[in-house]
Amino acid sequence: MAKHRVRLVVADDHALVRIGIRHSLEADGGFEIVAEAGSVGEVLPAVGRSSPDAVLLDLDMPGLRGFTILDRLGKANGNVRVVVLADEADPDVVSAAFRHGAVGYLLKSLQGRDLGGAIRQALDGTAFHAHGLPEINDESVLLDAGLSPREADVLRCVARGLKNKDIARELWISVPTVKFHLTNAYRTLGIANRTEAVRWVLEHGIRTENRADVV
């Protein structure tokens, strides 16, 4: 059975950039570009016309006011996922983009051959950081948040989509212990469920692999 091709809207105000993106994704073979938008005003109509799976959105288009377009895309079509494309590498901007609904954040310095894979990682929920940013010291972020090393490990596993029994197997602990650490992590972070846990990890740029030195 043929693998589903991602239906994508490409929004960038530079025609040459759109051509380059199309060329890279056609070579990848896993995407179908169903519409293009060359201005902010064309984005929502393009999405409405083509019913895409995702939007690759240039965050630096003239006329963008903060993250309004991300909010409007979420309200207009709750099923469409937005992957941001930008020159900006400020971690605060990255975090804000995720808070406003982006599922991925790619820098324009990304090599064309890597574009398809990076988009797929964002859409699959296996990338919780911006491609090309300096690595964040997430251990200090976790410490400042009040999480123990083991709670952090469990949270990373949740962010990878693992179920409690899989987390228990990977960390060599029991399922009740997984639940114990998860409950404590939720309480510490002021969140209520796995969806909110994944969003917290994503917004704070936390790496999702486990610390090798924790036993």
mmCIF file of C-alpha atoms in Angstrom:
data_model
loop_
_atom_site.group_PDB
_atom_site.id
_atom_site.type_symbol
_atom_site.label_atom_id
_atom_site.label_comp_id
_atom_site.label_asym_id
_atom_site.label_seq_id
_atom_site.Cartn_x
_atom_site.Cartn_y
_atom_site.Cartn_z
ATOM 1 C CA MET A 1 0.000 0.000 0.000
ATOM 2 C CA ALA A 2 1.344 3.419 -0.970
ATOM 3 C CA LYS A 3 2.337 5.650 1.920
ATOM 4 C CA HIS A 4 0.127 8.680 2.484
ATOM 5 C CA ARG A 5 1.642 11.820 1.005
ATOM 6 C CA VAL A 6 1.378 14.903 3.207
ATOM 7 C CA ARG A 7 -0.838 17.549 1.621
ATOM 8 C CA LEU A 8 1.015 20.799 2.206
ATOM 9 C CA VAL A 9 0.424 24.528 1.719
ATOM 10 C CA VAL A 10 3.667 26.490 1.341
ATOM 11 C CA ALA A 11 3.450 30.115 2.500
ATOM 12 C CA ASP A 12 6.442 32.346 1.748
ATOM 13 C CA ASP A 13 6.595 35.783 0.151
ATOM 14 C CA HIS A 14 9.658 34.928 -1.953
ATOM 15 C CA ALA A 15 8.837 33.019 -5.140
ATOM 16 C CA LEU A 16 12.366 31.602 -5.401
ATOM 17 C CA VAL A 17 12.106 30.184 -1.887
ATOM 18 C CA ARG A 18 8.793 28.525 -2.765
ATOM 19 C CA ILE A 19 10.370 27.047 -5.888
ATOM 20 C CA GLY A 20 13.264 25.690 -3.834
ATOM 21 C CA ILE A 21 10.891 24.169 -1.280
ATOM 22 C CA ARG A 22 8.800 22.574 -4.019
ATOM 23 C CA HIS A 23 11.907 21.132 -5.658
ATOM 24 C CA SER A 24 13.173 19.676 -2.347
ATOM 25 C CA LEU A 25 9.835 18.151 -1.389
ATOM 26 C CA GLU A 26 9.142 16.739 -4.845
ATOM 27 C CA ALA A 27 12.534 15.040 -4.676
ATOM 28 C CA ASP A 28 11.578 13.676 -1.248
ATOM 29 C CA GLY A 29 8.431 12.095 -2.672
ATOM 30 C CA GLY A 30 6.407 12.194 0.531
ATOM 31 C CA PHE A 31 4.593 15.477 -0.028
ATOM 32 C CA GLU A 32 1.991 16.982 -2.308
ATOM 33 C CA ILE A 33 2.041 20.777 -2.442
ATOM 34 C CA VAL A 34 -1.640 21.564 -2.868
ATOM 35 C CA ALA A 35 -1.398 25.364 -2.722
ATOM 36 C CA GLU A 36 1.032 28.239 -2.321
ATOM 37 C CA ALA A 37 0.624 31.592 -0.600
ATOM 38 C CA GLY A 38 2.841 34.554 -1.442
ATOM 39 C CA SER A 39 1.420 36.944 1.135
ATOM 40 C CA VAL A 40 -0.183 36.921 4.560
ATOM 41 C CA GLY A 41 -3.595 37.604 3.031
ATOM 42 C CA GLU A 42 -3.349 34.525 0.817
ATOM 43 C CA VAL A 43 -2.658 32.029 3.608
ATOM 44 C CA LEU A 44 -6.150 31.452 5.007
ATOM 45 C CA PRO A 45 -7.864 31.350 1.576
ATOM 46 C CA ALA A 46 -5.236 28.853 0.353
ATOM 47 C CA VAL A 47 -5.894 26.626 3.362
ATOM 48 C CA GLY A 48 -9.650 26.918 2.906
ATOM 49 C CA ARG A 49 -9.427 25.976 -0.769
ATOM 50 C CA SER A 50 -7.115 23.008 -0.482
ATOM 51 C CA SER A 51 -7.857 21.369 2.920
ATOM 52 C CA PRO A 52 -4.192 20.507 3.566
ATOM 53 C CA ASP A 53 -2.701 18.323 6.267
ATOM 54 C CA ALA A 54 -0.197 21.023 7.145
ATOM 55 C CA VAL A 55 1.089 24.507 6.371
ATOM 56 C CA LEU A 56 4.765 25.388 6.021
ATOM 57 C CA LEU A 57 4.610 29.016 7.142
ATOM 58 C CA ASP A 58 7.312 31.649 6.668
ATOM 59 C CA LEU A 59 7.237 33.568 9.943
ATOM 60 C CA ASP A 60 9.075 36.508 8.387
ATOM 61 C CA MET A 61 6.514 37.496 5.757
ATOM 62 C CA PRO A 62 5.736 41.242 5.612
ATOM 63 C CA GLY A 63 2.460 42.058 7.307
ATOM 64 C CA LEU A 64 2.634 39.373 9.967
ATOM 65 C CA ARG A 65 1.662 40.796 13.337
ATOM 66 C CA GLY A 66 3.269 38.687 15.989
ATOM 67 C CA PHE A 67 1.721 35.231 15.953
ATOM 68 C CA THR A 68 -1.769 36.274 14.888
ATOM 69 C CA ILE A 69 -1.693 34.102 11.778
ATOM 70 C CA LEU A 70 -0.974 31.005 13.883
ATOM 71 C CA ASP A 71 -3.961 31.775 16.090
ATOM 72 C CA ARG A 72 -6.191 32.385 13.072
ATOM 73 C CA LEU A 73 -5.101 29.160 11.374
ATOM 74 C CA GLY A 74 -5.951 27.218 14.511
ATOM 75 C CA LYS A 75 -9.405 28.790 14.719
ATOM 76 C CA ALA A 76 -10.140 28.471 11.007
ATOM 77 C CA ASN A 77 -9.129 24.827 10.730
ATOM 78 C CA GLY A 78 -8.357 22.930 13.901
ATOM 79 C CA ASN A 79 -7.063 19.941 11.920
ATOM 80 C CA VAL A 80 -4.332 21.727 9.999
ATOM 81 C CA ARG A 81 -0.886 21.636 11.574
ATOM 82 C CA VAL A 82 1.574 24.481 11.133
ATOM 83 C CA VAL A 83 5.324 24.098 10.748
ATOM 84 C CA VAL A 84 7.095 27.444 10.998
ATOM 85 C CA LEU A 85 9.940 28.404 8.672
ATOM 86 C CA ALA A 86 12.027 31.359 9.825
ATOM 87 C CA ASP A 87 15.366 33.173 9.889
ATOM 88 C CA GLU A 88 14.941 34.021 13.590
ATOM 89 C CA ALA A 89 16.805 31.808 16.034
ATOM 90 C CA ASP A 90 15.749 33.488 19.289
ATOM 91 C CA PRO A 91 14.577 30.744 21.721
ATOM 92 C CA ASP A 92 11.888 33.122 23.027
ATOM 93 C CA VAL A 93 10.444 33.376 19.512
ATOM 94 C CA VAL A 94 10.553 29.604 19.156
ATOM 95 C CA SER A 95 8.724 29.090 22.457
ATOM 96 C CA ALA A 96 6.110 31.682 21.501
ATOM 97 C CA ALA A 97 5.497 29.979 18.156
ATOM 98 C CA PHE A 98 4.859 26.674 19.917
ATOM 99 C CA ARG A 99 2.563 28.327 22.456
ATOM 100 C CA HIS A 100 0.501 29.708 19.579
ATOM 101 C CA GLY A 101 0.027 26.271 18.054
ATOM 102 C CA ALA A 102 3.012 25.510 15.810
ATOM 103 C CA VAL A 103 4.069 21.852 15.807
ATOM 104 C CA GLY A 104 7.544 22.511 14.443
ATOM 105 C CA TYR A 105 10.021 25.328 13.867
ATOM 106 C CA LEU A 106 12.564 25.099 11.043
ATOM 107 C CA LEU A 107 15.326 27.533 10.217
ATOM 108 C CA LYS A 108 15.861 28.551 6.609
ATOM 109 C CA SER A 109 19.498 27.497 6.924
ATOM 110 C CA LEU A 110 18.275 23.878 6.854
ATOM 111 C CA GLN A 111 19.648 21.905 3.912
ATOM 112 C CA GLY A 112 17.056 21.190 1.225
ATOM 113 C CA ARG A 113 17.696 17.444 1.396
ATOM 114 C CA ASP A 114 16.776 17.509 5.099
ATOM 115 C CA LEU A 115 13.567 19.532 4.717
ATOM 116 C CA GLY A 116 11.158 16.638 4.164
ATOM 117 C CA GLY A 117 12.469 14.666 7.119
ATOM 118 C CA ALA A 118 12.340 17.697 9.397
ATOM 119 C CA ILE A 119 8.730 18.413 8.448
ATOM 120 C CA ARG A 120 7.766 14.781 8.998
ATOM 121 C CA GLN A 121 9.393 14.766 12.431
ATOM 122 C CA ALA A 122 7.363 17.817 13.413
ATOM 123 C CA LEU A 123 4.107 16.337 12.097
ATOM 124 C CA ASP A 124 4.780 12.950 13.712
ATOM 125 C CA GLY A 125 5.447 14.568 17.071
ATOM 126 C CA THR A 126 9.011 13.282 17.275
ATOM 127 C CA ALA A 127 10.718 16.695 17.131
ATOM 128 C CA PHE A 128 10.311 19.037 20.068
ATOM 129 C CA HIS A 129 12.857 21.675 19.189
ATOM 130 C CA ALA A 130 13.849 24.013 16.405
ATOM 131 C CA HIS A 131 16.149 22.563 13.784
ATOM 132 C CA GLY A 132 19.385 24.531 13.729
ATOM 133 C CA LEU A 133 19.137 26.271 17.113
ATOM 134 C CA PRO A 134 21.969 26.085 19.630
ATOM 135 C CA GLU A 135 21.280 23.249 22.042
ATOM 136 C CA ILE A 136 19.301 24.331 25.088
ATOM 137 C CA ASN A 137 20.586 23.382 28.542
ATOM 138 C CA ASP A 138 17.408 21.534 29.342
ATOM 139 C CA GLU A 139 18.788 20.064 32.578
ATOM 140 C CA SER A 140 18.740 23.542 34.121
ATOM 141 C CA VAL A 141 15.220 24.099 32.745
ATOM 142 C CA LEU A 142 14.020 20.883 34.376
ATOM 143 C CA LEU A 143 15.786 21.712 37.648
ATOM 144 C CA ASP A 144 14.274 25.189 37.722
ATOM 145 C CA ALA A 145 10.850 23.658 37.122
ATOM 146 C CA GLY A 146 11.267 21.518 40.246
ATOM 147 C CA LEU A 147 11.319 18.089 38.563
ATOM 148 C CA SER A 148 13.439 15.229 39.861
ATOM 149 C CA PRO A 149 15.720 13.440 37.350
ATOM 150 C CA ARG A 150 13.389 10.429 37.271
ATOM 151 C CA GLU A 151 10.270 12.588 36.827
ATOM 152 C CA ALA A 152 12.061 14.278 33.933
ATOM 153 C CA ASP A 153 12.837 10.896 32.354
ATOM 154 C CA VAL A 154 9.210 9.819 32.592
ATOM 155 C CA LEU A 155 8.089 13.127 31.093
ATOM 156 C CA ARG A 156 10.496 12.715 28.175
ATOM 157 C CA CYS A 157 9.046 9.267 27.492
ATOM 158 C CA VAL A 158 5.509 10.667 27.537
ATOM 159 C CA ALA A 159 6.598 13.298 25.027
ATOM 160 C CA ARG A 160 7.820 10.503 22.753
ATOM 161 C CA GLY A 161 4.341 8.978 22.829
ATOM 162 C CA LEU A 162 5.187 5.977 25.022
ATOM 163 C CA LYS A 163 2.483 4.331 27.130
ATOM 164 C CA ASN A 164 3.034 3.638 30.831
ATOM 165 C CA LYS A 165 3.941 -0.022 30.286
ATOM 166 C CA ASP A 166 6.495 0.975 27.614
ATOM 167 C CA ILE A 167 7.962 3.646 29.889
ATOM 168 C CA ALA A 168 8.259 1.075 32.680
ATOM 169 C CA ARG A 169 10.080 -1.322 30.364
ATOM 170 C CA GLU A 170 12.459 1.343 29.068
ATOM 171 C CA LEU A 171 13.330 2.790 32.492
ATOM 172 C CA TRP A 172 13.366 -0.589 34.306
ATOM 173 C CA ILE A 173 10.715 0.461 36.817
ATOM 174 C CA SER A 174 7.192 -0.733 37.570
ATOM 175 C CA VAL A 175 4.039 0.705 36.020
ATOM 176 C CA PRO A 176 2.827 1.996 39.441
ATOM 177 C CA THR A 177 6.174 3.801 39.819
ATOM 178 C CA VAL A 178 5.691 5.384 36.388
ATOM 179 C CA LYS A 179 2.256 6.601 37.486
ATOM 180 C CA PHE A 180 3.707 7.915 40.755
ATOM 181 C CA HIS A 181 6.399 9.964 39.003
ATOM 182 C CA LEU A 182 3.953 11.176 36.369
ATOM 183 C CA THR A 183 1.458 12.342 38.994
ATOM 184 C CA ASN A 184 4.215 14.232 40.822
ATOM 185 C CA ALA A 185 5.415 15.820 37.563
ATOM 186 C CA TYR A 186 1.892 16.937 36.658
ATOM 187 C CA ARG A 187 1.440 18.466 40.103
ATOM 188 C CA THR A 188 4.803 20.244 39.968
ATOM 189 C CA LEU A 189 4.190 21.717 36.513
ATOM 190 C CA GLY A 190 0.520 22.529 37.099
ATOM 191 C CA ILE A 191 -0.664 20.406 34.191
ATOM 192 C CA ALA A 192 -3.435 17.827 33.993
ATOM 193 C CA ASN A 193 -2.753 15.248 31.292
ATOM 194 C CA ARG A 194 -0.405 13.799 28.686
ATOM 195 C CA THR A 195 -1.347 16.335 26.021
ATOM 196 C CA GLU A 196 -0.376 19.198 28.309
ATOM 197 C CA ALA A 197 2.814 17.352 29.248
ATOM 198 C CA VAL A 198 3.840 17.043 25.596
ATOM 199 C CA ARG A 199 3.118 20.720 25.023
ATOM 200 C CA TRP A 200 5.214 21.677 28.070
ATOM 201 C CA VAL A 201 8.156 19.644 26.785
ATOM 202 C CA LEU A 202 7.765 21.143 23.326
ATOM 203 C CA GLU A 203 7.503 24.740 24.542
ATOM 204 C CA HIS A 204 10.598 24.444 26.731
ATOM 205 C CA GLY A 205 12.843 22.797 24.143
ATOM 206 C CA ILE A 206 13.401 19.678 26.233
ATOM 207 C CA ARG A 207 15.297 16.838 24.547
ATOM 208 C CA THR A 208 13.244 13.664 24.532
ATOM 209 C CA GLU A 209 16.009 11.080 24.959
ATOM 210 C CA ASN A 210 16.605 9.845 28.505
ATOM 211 C CA ARG A 211 19.634 10.723 30.591
ATOM 212 C CA ALA A 212 22.130 7.884 30.411
ATOM 213 C CA ASP A 213 23.440 8.487 33.924
ATOM 214 C CA VAL A 214 20.110 7.932 35.703
ATOM 215 C CA VAL A 215 19.555 4.478 37.174
#
